[in-house]
Coordinates of C-alpha atoms and ligand atoms in Angstrom, one line a residue:
M296 CA 135.2 199.9 -13.2
M297 CA 137.2 202.9 -12.4
E298 CA 140.0 202.6 -10.2
Y299 CA 138.5 204.7 -7.2
P300 CA 140.5 204.8 -3.9
L301 CA 138.6 204.2 -0.8
L302 CA 139.7 207.2 1.1
L303 CA 138.4 208.7 4.4
S304 CA 138.2 212.0 2.7
H305 CA 135.0 210.6 1.0
L306 CA 133.3 210.3 4.3
F307 CA 134.3 213.9 5.1
N308 CA 133.5 215.2 2.0
R309 CA 130.0 213.7 1.9
G310 CA 129.3 214.9 5.3
R311 CA 130.3 218.5 4.7
K312 CA 128.6 218.7 1.2
L313 CA 125.3 216.8 1.8
F314 CA 124.9 217.3 5.4
A315 CA 126.2 220.8 6.1
K316 CA 123.5 221.8 8.7
K317 CA 123.6 218.8 10.8
Q318 CA 124.8 219.2 14.1
I319 CA 127.6 218.2 16.5
A320 CA 127.1 218.7 20.3
S321 CA 130.1 218.3 22.5
R322 CA 129.7 218.2 26.4
T323 CA 132.4 220.3 28.1
L324 CA 132.7 220.9 31.8
E325 CA 130.7 224.2 31.3
G326 CA 127.9 222.9 29.3
V327 CA 127.4 221.8 25.8
F328 CA 129.4 223.2 23.0
R329 CA 127.4 223.0 19.5
Y330 CA 128.3 223.6 16.0
T331 CA 127.3 222.4 12.2
Y332 CA 129.0 220.1 10.0
A333 CA 129.9 223.1 7.8
D334 CA 131.7 224.7 10.8
F335 CA 133.4 221.4 11.7
A336 CA 134.8 221.0 8.1
G337 CA 136.1 224.5 8.0
R338 CA 138.0 223.8 11.1
V339 CA 139.3 220.4 9.9
L340 CA 140.7 222.1 6.7
R341 CA 142.4 224.6 9.0
L342 CA 143.9 222.2 11.1
M343 CA 145.2 220.1 8.0
G344 CA 146.8 223.5 7.1
A345 CA 148.2 223.8 10.5
L346 CA 149.6 220.3 10.6
K347 CA 151.3 220.7 7.0
G348 CA 152.8 223.9 8.6
M349 CA 154.2 221.9 11.4
G350 CA 156.0 219.7 8.8
V351 CA 153.7 216.9 9.4
K352 CA 153.8 214.7 6.1
E353 CA 152.5 211.4 4.6
G354 CA 153.4 208.4 7.0
D355 CA 154.2 210.6 10.1
V356 CA 152.4 209.5 13.4
V357 CA 150.2 212.1 15.2
G358 CA 149.3 211.0 18.6
T359 CA 146.0 212.1 20.5
F360 CA 145.4 212.0 24.3
A361 CA 141.8 213.1 24.5
W362 CA 138.4 212.6 25.6
N363 CA 135.5 212.2 23.1
D364 CA 134.9 216.0 22.0
F365 CA 134.6 217.9 19.2
R366 CA 138.4 218.7 18.7
H367 CA 139.1 215.1 18.7
L368 CA 136.7 214.4 16.1
E369 CA 138.5 217.2 13.9
I370 CA 141.9 215.7 14.6
Y371 CA 140.3 212.2 13.6
F372 CA 139.8 213.5 10.0
A373 CA 142.7 216.1 9.6
V374 CA 145.6 213.7 10.4
P375 CA 144.4 210.9 8.1
M376 CA 143.4 213.2 5.1
L377 CA 146.9 214.6 5.1
G378 CA 148.1 211.0 4.5
A379 CA 149.5 211.0 8.1
I380 CA 148.6 208.4 10.7
L381 CA 146.4 209.1 13.6
H382 CA 147.4 207.3 16.9
T383 CA 144.9 207.3 19.6
I384 CA 146.5 207.0 23.0
N385 CA 144.6 205.2 25.9
L386 CA 144.5 207.7 28.7
R387 CA 144.0 204.9 31.1
L388 CA 147.3 203.0 30.5
F389 CA 150.2 203.1 33.2
P390 CA 152.9 205.6 32.6
D391 CA 155.5 202.9 31.5
Q392 CA 153.1 201.6 29.0
L393 CA 152.4 205.2 27.7
A394 CA 155.9 206.0 27.2
Y395 CA 156.4 202.5 25.7
I396 CA 153.6 203.0 22.9
I397 CA 154.5 206.6 22.2
N398 CA 158.1 205.8 21.8
H399 CA 157.3 202.6 19.7
A400 CA 154.7 204.5 17.6
E401 CA 157.2 207.4 16.9
D402 CA 154.6 209.9 17.6
K403 CA 155.8 213.4 16.2
V404 CA 153.2 215.7 17.5
I405 CA 150.7 214.9 20.4
F406 CA 147.5 216.6 20.8
V407 CA 146.5 216.4 24.5
G408 CA 143.5 217.7 26.5
D409 CA 144.6 220.5 29.1
D410 CA 143.0 218.5 32.1
I411 CA 144.9 215.2 31.2
L412 CA 148.3 216.8 30.5
P413 CA 149.5 216.0 34.1
L414 CA 149.3 212.2 33.2
L415 CA 151.9 212.9 30.5
K416 CA 154.0 215.2 32.6
P417 CA 155.9 212.4 34.6
F418 CA 157.6 211.0 31.7
I419 CA 157.6 213.6 29.1
D420 CA 161.3 214.0 28.8
K421 CA 161.6 210.4 27.9
L422 CA 159.7 210.9 24.5
P423 CA 162.6 211.8 22.1
N424 CA 160.4 211.8 18.9
V425 CA 157.8 214.1 20.1
E426 CA 158.6 217.4 18.5
R427 CA 155.5 219.1 19.6
F428 CA 152.6 219.2 22.0
V429 CA 149.2 220.9 21.1
V430 CA 147.1 221.4 24.1
L431 CA 143.4 221.1 23.4
A432 CA 141.8 224.0 25.3
E433 CA 140.1 227.3 24.9
K434 CA 142.2 230.2 23.5
E435 CA 142.3 232.1 26.6
N436 CA 143.8 229.0 28.4
A437 CA 147.5 229.5 28.5
V438 CA 149.9 226.8 27.5
P439 CA 151.9 225.6 30.5
E440 CA 155.3 227.4 30.4
D441 CA 157.3 224.3 31.3
L442 CA 156.1 222.4 28.2
E443 CA 158.7 223.9 25.6
G444 CA 157.2 224.7 22.2
A445 CA 153.7 223.7 23.2
L446 CA 151.0 225.5 21.1
N447 CA 147.2 226.0 21.9
Y448 CA 144.9 224.2 19.6
E449 CA 142.6 227.4 19.0
T450 CA 145.6 229.8 18.5
L451 CA 147.0 227.4 16.2
L452 CA 143.6 226.9 14.1
E453 CA 143.2 230.7 14.2
T454 CA 146.4 231.3 12.5
A455 CA 146.4 228.5 10.0
G456 CA 145.1 228.6 6.2
P457 CA 142.8 225.8 5.1
I458 CA 144.0 223.1 2.6
E459 CA 141.9 220.4 1.1
P460 CA 142.2 216.6 1.7
R461 CA 144.8 214.9 -0.5
Q462 CA 143.0 212.9 -3.3
D463 CA 146.4 211.4 -4.7
L464 CA 146.7 208.8 -1.7
S465 CA 146.6 205.2 -2.2
E466 CA 143.6 203.4 -0.4
W467 CA 146.3 201.3 1.4
T468 CA 147.8 204.2 2.9
P469 CA 148.0 203.7 6.7
C470 CA 145.8 206.2 8.3
G471 CA 145.4 205.0 12.0
L472 CA 147.2 203.2 14.7
C473 CA 145.8 201.7 18.0
Y474 CA 147.4 199.5 20.7
T475 CA 145.8 196.7 22.3
T476 CA 145.4 196.6 26.0
A477 CA 148.1 194.0 26.6
T478 CA 147.3 191.3 29.4
S479 CA 150.9 190.3 29.5
G480 CA 154.1 191.8 27.8
N481 CA 154.2 195.0 25.8
P482 CA 151.1 196.6 24.1
K483 CA 150.7 195.4 20.4
G484 CA 150.0 198.0 17.8
V485 CA 147.6 197.8 14.9
I486 CA 147.8 200.0 11.8
Y487 CA 144.5 200.7 9.9
T488 CA 144.3 201.7 6.2
H489 CA 142.0 204.1 4.4
R490 CA 140.4 201.2 2.6
G491 CA 140.0 199.0 5.8
L492 CA 138.1 201.9 7.6
F493 CA 136.1 203.1 4.7
L494 CA 134.6 199.6 4.1
H495 CA 134.2 199.0 7.9
S496 CA 132.3 202.2 8.0
M497 CA 129.9 201.1 5.1
A498 CA 129.3 197.8 6.9
T499 CA 128.4 199.3 10.1
G500 CA 126.0 201.6 8.2
M501 CA 124.2 198.6 6.9
V502 CA 120.5 197.8 8.0
D503 CA 121.6 194.0 9.0
S504 CA 124.1 195.6 11.2
A505 CA 124.4 198.7 13.5
G506 CA 122.3 200.3 10.7
L507 CA 123.8 204.0 11.5
S508 CA 121.9 206.6 9.2
E509 CA 121.3 210.1 8.5
S510 CA 118.3 210.2 10.8
D511 CA 120.3 209.0 13.8
V512 CA 121.8 211.2 16.6
V513 CA 124.6 208.9 17.7
M514 CA 126.4 209.1 21.0
P515 CA 129.9 207.2 21.3
V516 CA 130.5 206.5 24.9
V517 CA 133.3 204.0 24.0
P518 CA 136.4 206.2 24.2
M519 CA 137.6 207.5 21.0
F520 CA 140.9 205.9 22.1
H521 CA 139.4 202.7 22.0
V522 CA 139.7 201.1 18.4
N523 CA 138.8 203.9 16.4
G524 CA 136.0 204.8 18.7
W525 CA 134.4 201.7 17.2
G526 CA 134.5 203.4 13.8
I527 CA 131.5 205.7 14.8
P528 CA 133.2 209.0 14.3
F529 CA 134.0 208.0 10.5
A530 CA 130.7 206.3 9.9
A531 CA 128.6 209.1 11.5
V532 CA 130.1 211.8 9.3
G533 CA 129.9 209.6 6.2
V534 CA 126.2 209.1 6.7
G535 CA 125.3 212.6 8.0
A536 CA 124.0 211.7 11.5
N537 CA 124.0 214.3 14.3
I538 CA 126.8 213.5 16.9
V539 CA 126.7 213.9 20.5
L540 CA 130.1 213.7 22.3
P541 CA 130.2 212.9 26.2
G542 CA 133.2 214.9 26.8
P543 CA 135.4 214.6 30.0
K544 CA 134.8 211.8 32.4
P545 CA 130.9 211.5 31.8
T546 CA 128.9 210.0 34.7
P547 CA 126.0 207.9 34.1
K548 CA 123.7 210.7 35.0
D549 CA 125.6 213.0 32.5
L550 CA 125.0 210.3 29.8
V551 CA 121.2 210.2 30.8
E552 CA 120.8 213.8 30.5
L553 CA 122.6 214.0 27.3
I554 CA 120.3 211.3 25.7
E555 CA 117.5 213.1 27.0
A556 CA 118.4 216.7 26.0
E557 CA 119.7 216.0 22.6
R558 CA 117.3 213.1 21.7
V559 CA 120.0 210.6 21.1
T560 CA 118.8 207.5 19.0
T561 CA 121.9 205.5 19.3
V562 CA 124.3 205.1 22.1
A563 CA 127.4 202.7 22.0
G564 CA 129.6 201.6 24.8
L565 CA 130.9 198.8 27.3
P566 CA 128.6 196.9 29.8
T567 CA 130.0 198.9 32.6
V568 CA 128.4 202.0 31.3
W569 CA 124.9 200.2 30.8
V570 CA 125.3 199.1 34.6
G571 CA 125.6 202.7 35.9
M572 CA 123.1 203.9 33.2
A573 CA 120.4 201.3 34.5
D574 CA 120.7 202.3 38.2
T575 CA 120.3 206.0 37.1
L576 CA 117.3 205.4 35.1
L577 CA 115.5 202.8 37.5
N578 CA 116.0 205.4 40.4
E579 CA 115.5 208.7 38.6
R580 CA 112.8 210.1 36.1
H581 CA 114.4 210.6 32.8
D582 CA 112.8 210.5 29.3
V583 CA 114.9 208.3 27.0
S584 CA 112.2 207.4 24.6
S585 CA 114.4 208.7 21.7
L586 CA 116.7 205.8 22.1
R587 CA 116.5 203.3 19.1
V588 CA 119.1 201.0 20.3
I589 CA 121.9 200.6 22.7
V590 CA 125.0 199.2 21.0
N591 CA 127.0 197.1 23.5
G592 CA 130.5 195.8 22.8
G593 CA 134.0 195.3 24.2
A594 CA 132.8 192.5 26.6
A595 CA 129.6 190.3 27.0
I596 CA 126.6 191.8 28.3
P597 CA 124.7 189.7 30.9
K598 CA 121.3 188.6 29.9
A599 CA 119.8 190.0 32.9
L600 CA 120.9 193.6 32.0
I601 CA 119.7 193.2 28.6
E602 CA 116.0 192.1 29.9
T603 CA 116.4 195.2 32.4
F604 CA 116.6 197.6 29.5
E605 CA 114.3 196.0 27.4
K606 CA 111.3 195.4 29.9
K607 CA 111.8 198.0 32.5
I608 CA 113.5 200.9 30.6
G609 CA 111.9 200.1 27.2
V610 CA 115.1 200.2 25.0
P611 CA 116.5 197.4 23.1
I612 CA 120.1 196.4 23.4
M613 CA 122.3 194.9 20.5
Q614 CA 125.6 193.3 20.7
G615 CA 128.8 194.1 18.6
Y616 CA 131.8 192.1 18.9
G617 CA 135.2 192.9 17.6
M618 CA 138.8 193.6 18.7
T619 CA 141.8 196.2 18.1
E620 CA 143.0 193.8 15.3
T621 CA 139.6 193.8 13.5
S622 CA 138.9 197.6 13.3
P623 CA 137.0 196.6 15.5
I624 CA 133.4 195.5 14.5
V625 CA 133.1 192.0 13.0
T626 CA 129.9 190.6 14.2
V627 CA 126.5 192.2 15.2
G628 CA 123.7 190.4 17.1
W629 CA 120.8 191.5 14.9
I630 CA 117.8 189.1 14.8
K631 CA 116.9 187.2 11.6
S632 CA 113.5 187.7 10.2
G633 CA 112.4 184.1 10.7
L634 CA 113.5 184.2 14.3
R635 CA 111.6 187.5 15.6
E636 CA 108.5 185.5 16.7
L637 CA 110.3 183.4 19.1
P638 CA 109.3 183.5 22.8
Y639 CA 111.1 186.1 24.6
D640 CA 113.4 184.0 26.7
E641 CA 114.7 182.4 23.4
L642 CA 115.2 185.8 21.7
L643 CA 117.2 186.8 24.9
S644 CA 119.4 183.9 24.4
I645 CA 120.0 185.1 20.8
K646 CA 120.6 188.7 21.9
A647 CA 123.1 187.6 24.5
K648 CA 125.3 186.0 21.9
Q649 CA 127.7 188.1 19.9
G650 CA 125.8 187.8 16.6
L651 CA 126.4 187.2 12.9
P652 CA 129.5 188.1 11.2
L653 CA 129.3 191.4 9.1
F654 CA 129.0 191.5 5.4
G655 CA 132.5 191.5 4.2
V656 CA 134.2 189.4 6.7
D657 CA 134.9 185.7 6.6
F658 CA 134.9 183.7 9.7
R659 CA 136.0 180.0 10.8
V660 CA 136.1 178.2 14.2
V661 CA 139.0 175.8 14.5
G662 CA 138.5 173.1 17.3
P663 CA 141.1 171.6 19.3
D664 CA 141.9 168.9 16.4
G665 CA 142.6 171.5 14.1
K666 CA 139.5 170.8 12.0
E667 CA 136.5 173.3 11.6
I668 CA 133.7 172.7 14.4
A669 CA 130.2 171.7 13.4
W670 CA 127.3 174.6 13.8
N671 CA 125.5 172.9 16.4
G672 CA 125.9 175.2 19.5
K673 CA 127.9 172.7 21.4
E674 CA 131.3 172.1 19.8
I675 CA 133.9 174.8 20.9
G676 CA 136.9 176.3 19.0
E677 CA 139.0 179.1 18.2
L678 CA 137.3 181.9 16.3
Q679 CA 139.3 183.2 13.3
F680 CA 138.7 186.0 10.7
R681 CA 139.8 187.3 7.6
G682 CA 138.6 190.4 5.5
P683 CA 139.3 193.7 4.4
W684 CA 139.3 195.4 7.8
I685 CA 141.3 192.5 9.7
A686 CA 144.9 193.4 10.5
K687 CA 147.4 191.2 8.7
E688 CA 150.2 191.8 11.2
Y689 CA 151.3 193.6 14.4
F690 CA 153.1 197.1 13.9
K691 CA 156.8 196.3 14.0
D692 CA 156.4 192.9 16.0
P693 CA 157.2 189.8 13.8
E694 CA 157.3 187.5 16.7
M695 CA 153.8 188.3 18.0
T696 CA 152.7 188.5 14.2
K697 CA 153.8 184.7 13.8
A698 CA 151.9 183.9 17.0
S699 CA 148.4 185.5 16.0
F700 CA 148.2 185.0 12.1
T701 CA 147.9 181.6 10.5
A702 CA 150.1 180.7 7.7
D703 CA 147.1 180.2 5.4
G704 CA 146.1 184.0 6.2
W705 CA 143.5 184.1 9.0
F706 CA 143.8 186.1 12.4
R707 CA 143.6 184.3 15.6
T708 CA 141.2 185.8 17.7
Q709 CA 142.0 183.4 20.9
D710 CA 138.3 183.8 21.7
I711 CA 136.7 180.2 22.2
V712 CA 133.3 180.1 20.7
T713 CA 130.3 178.0 19.8
V714 CA 128.3 178.7 16.5
D715 CA 124.7 177.7 16.4
E716 CA 122.7 176.2 13.4
E717 CA 121.7 179.9 12.3
G718 CA 125.5 181.0 12.3
Y719 CA 125.3 183.0 15.5
I720 CA 128.5 183.1 17.3
L721 CA 128.8 182.8 21.0
I722 CA 131.9 183.7 23.1
V723 CA 132.4 181.0 25.7
D724 CA 135.7 182.4 27.0
R725 CA 138.9 184.1 26.1
E726 CA 141.3 181.1 25.6
R727 CA 143.1 181.9 28.4
D728 CA 140.0 182.3 30.9
L729 CA 138.4 179.1 30.0
I730 CA 138.4 176.8 32.9
K731 CA 138.8 173.0 32.7
S732 CA 137.6 171.3 35.9
G733 CA 137.8 167.6 36.3
G734 CA 138.3 167.3 32.5
E735 CA 135.3 169.4 31.5
W736 CA 134.9 172.8 30.3
V737 CA 133.5 175.6 32.5
S738 CA 132.7 178.8 30.6
S739 CA 133.5 181.7 33.1
L740 CA 131.5 184.2 31.0
D741 CA 128.3 181.9 31.2
L742 CA 128.8 181.5 35.0
E743 CA 129.0 185.2 35.5
N744 CA 126.1 185.8 33.4
T745 CA 124.0 183.4 35.5
L746 CA 125.3 185.1 38.7
M747 CA 124.6 188.5 37.4
A748 CA 121.0 187.5 37.0
H749 CA 120.8 187.1 40.8
P750 CA 118.8 190.3 42.0
K751 CA 121.3 190.9 44.7
V752 CA 124.2 190.8 42.4
A753 CA 125.5 194.1 40.9
E754 CA 128.8 192.4 39.3
A755 CA 130.3 189.0 39.1
C756 CA 133.7 187.9 37.9
V757 CA 134.8 184.3 37.6
I758 CA 138.3 183.0 37.4
G759 CA 140.1 179.4 37.3
V760 CA 142.1 178.8 40.2
P761 CA 144.5 175.5 40.7
D762 CA 142.7 172.9 42.6
E763 CA 144.4 169.4 44.0
K764 CA 141.2 167.4 43.0
W765 CA 139.9 168.9 39.9
G766 CA 143.0 170.4 38.3
E767 CA 141.3 173.7 38.1
C768 CA 138.1 175.1 39.8
P769 CA 136.0 178.3 39.3
V770 CA 136.0 180.9 42.1
A771 CA 133.8 183.9 41.9
Y772 CA 134.3 187.7 42.9
I773 CA 131.0 189.3 43.8
V774 CA 129.7 192.9 44.1
A775 CA 126.3 192.9 45.9
R776 CA 123.9 195.6 44.8
K777 CA 123.4 198.6 46.9
G778 CA 121.4 197.5 50.2
F779 CA 122.6 193.9 50.1
Q780 CA 126.3 194.3 50.8
G781 CA 127.0 192.5 54.1
S782 CA 123.8 190.4 53.9
L783 CA 124.1 188.5 50.6
T784 CA 125.7 185.0 51.6
K785 CA 127.7 182.3 49.4
E786 CA 124.9 179.9 50.4
E787 CA 122.4 181.9 48.7
L788 CA 124.4 182.1 45.5
A789 CA 125.3 178.5 45.4
S790 CA 121.6 177.6 45.9
F791 CA 120.7 180.0 43.2
L792 CA 123.4 178.1 40.8
K793 CA 122.1 174.6 41.7
D794 CA 119.3 174.8 39.5
R795 CA 120.8 176.7 36.7
V796 CA 124.3 175.2 36.0
A797 CA 126.1 171.7 36.3
S798 CA 127.2 170.9 39.7
F799 CA 130.9 171.1 38.8
W800 CA 130.5 174.7 37.6
I801 CA 129.4 176.0 41.3
P802 CA 132.4 178.0 42.5
G803 CA 134.6 176.7 45.1
A804 CA 134.7 180.0 46.7
F805 CA 132.7 183.2 46.5
Y806 CA 134.5 186.3 47.6
F807 CA 132.6 189.4 48.4
V808 CA 134.3 192.6 47.2
S809 CA 133.5 196.3 46.8
E810 CA 134.8 196.5 43.2
I811 CA 136.0 194.2 40.6
P812 CA 139.3 195.5 39.2
K813 CA 139.1 196.8 35.6
T814 CA 141.2 197.1 32.6
S815 CA 142.2 200.4 30.8
V816 CA 139.2 200.1 28.7
G817 CA 136.7 199.1 31.6
K818 CA 136.5 195.4 31.1
F819 CA 136.8 192.9 34.2
S820 CA 140.6 192.3 34.8
K821 CA 140.8 188.5 35.3
R822 CA 144.5 188.8 35.3
I823 CA 144.7 191.1 38.3
L824 CA 142.4 188.7 40.2
R825 CA 144.5 185.7 39.2
D826 CA 147.7 187.5 40.3
R827 CA 146.1 188.4 43.5
Y828 CA 144.7 185.2 44.3
L829 CA 148.0 183.3 43.6
S830 CA 149.8 185.7 46.0
G831 CA 147.1 185.0 48.7
I832 CA 145.3 188.3 48.5
V833 CA 141.5 187.9 47.6
Ligands
LIG1112 P1 140.0 194.9 22.6 O1 141.0 194.7 21.5 O2 140.6 195.6 23.6 O3 138.8 195.5 22.0 O4 139.4 193.4 23.2 C1 138.8 192.5 22.2 C2 138.5 191.5 23.2 O5 137.3 191.8 23.8 C3 137.7 190.3 22.0 O6 138.9 189.5 21.8 C4 136.8 189.7 23.2 O7 137.3 188.7 24.0 C5 136.3 190.8 24.0 N1 135.0 191.4 23.3 C6 134.7 192.4 22.5 N2 133.3 192.5 22.2 C7 132.8 191.5 23.0 C8 131.4 191.2 23.3 N3 130.6 191.8 22.5 N4 131.2 190.2 23.9 C9 132.1 189.4 24.7 N5 133.4 189.7 24.6 C10 133.7 190.7 23.7

């Protein structure tokens, strides 16, 4: 066979040649900007010319600090197709973490949205490697005078000549860089290669997977700074789907209106998005019948929410699971043909699992005794992966690499799981979140799921806290649904749990709060809750 390099330019070329008329719609604060793949491609080629003109070359790192919009999508392709590395920066990190990752990555150029530029301003003079900022804005928006040498994106494109993607790159060339949201210590970087993301795009497009196809209208709500936007931008252009980008700070109502107006078929994001969207859809009249599937990922989705979407709103939810280190998608919760006739309750239990590994990745689950666990849905162990889109190391971090990758070549996820007889993986907990009470394991995730099935509970987050008698015991933080704040009681919740979980799972305390603290990507932050609890604040 030929030695054909698996490069992202293949996806771009396929998109522009075969699907030139397909559409990209991008929400702005003024309305929806819309153009074709042909227009998109023309601008990408000019952006490549502009980057080359700025001296960006193979191996250089180019940062983006941007929303999910059409300019960000252009940069997603232009940077890797030059042989440079796209570093998507998480807008929600703290200033110290932002400065750390920009300096650790050695970003040479940063593309930044004009409305979020103020977030970088406080430490802009502490970024010695950044040679230039390019401000993502309309041409008429002047670049701030105090940002030395900054350029306006549209002016830059206007003055640049197009160049073609490099075809002489090796498929092993680094093309992307993303930092994990650290729970302690500094964020850890992961380098992606053309080959890895090419194969990841193919796998996500397979039917027994997310099944992204040309006939889809796909809307990634997951931020494009979160692990390659789950690979959707690359895969969508490769298969020729219409793309809808939700732009700056979309509210649940904005998202629902986009789905309705653009006839979106596939939408992907974290559970917090679906909580907001369910509320909007249950309280207002909107036509979301175009939706084929909602892809949930990033955190487990409560069964009750899956049921609400499926039964009351009429849209199926499918789970994907992954991590920054795994590009990210490694499992998808599609239902095997032989299981589709099961009673709804049983189907729901399967859908609430993280799913089956994708074609192309290997997994194993290692129990506390160091041996692989049996697939019986009961034994627990750490989930480990290897495969063509799994990282083999952390960027410039040999110590963390040693701790997270095994000597025989597997990546340790630190997620504790069971595997059932059919091979479906269920995350029981993150290693550090698992609670051991009186020598027995309590799954905080399972407990949260059960609590969130209570009709008066909007959000529930469970942590383990030190307990004199049991060693550790669970405590629950509860956000009551609108209308029940102040009236929902701990007795009500304890009695609800009594018939549903073992007695030692019932939390030692219930704290009613107005909000659960979230991480920079919108997951429950158990670390903040634990810190608060230990310092006496609830
Ligand atoms: P990140 O690297 O920020 O994407 O975080 C990865 C972690 O998110 C995983 O190790 C899991 O603990 C969690 N995660 C991702 N997807 C899911 C999912 N579908 N269900 C449960 N947890 C998930």
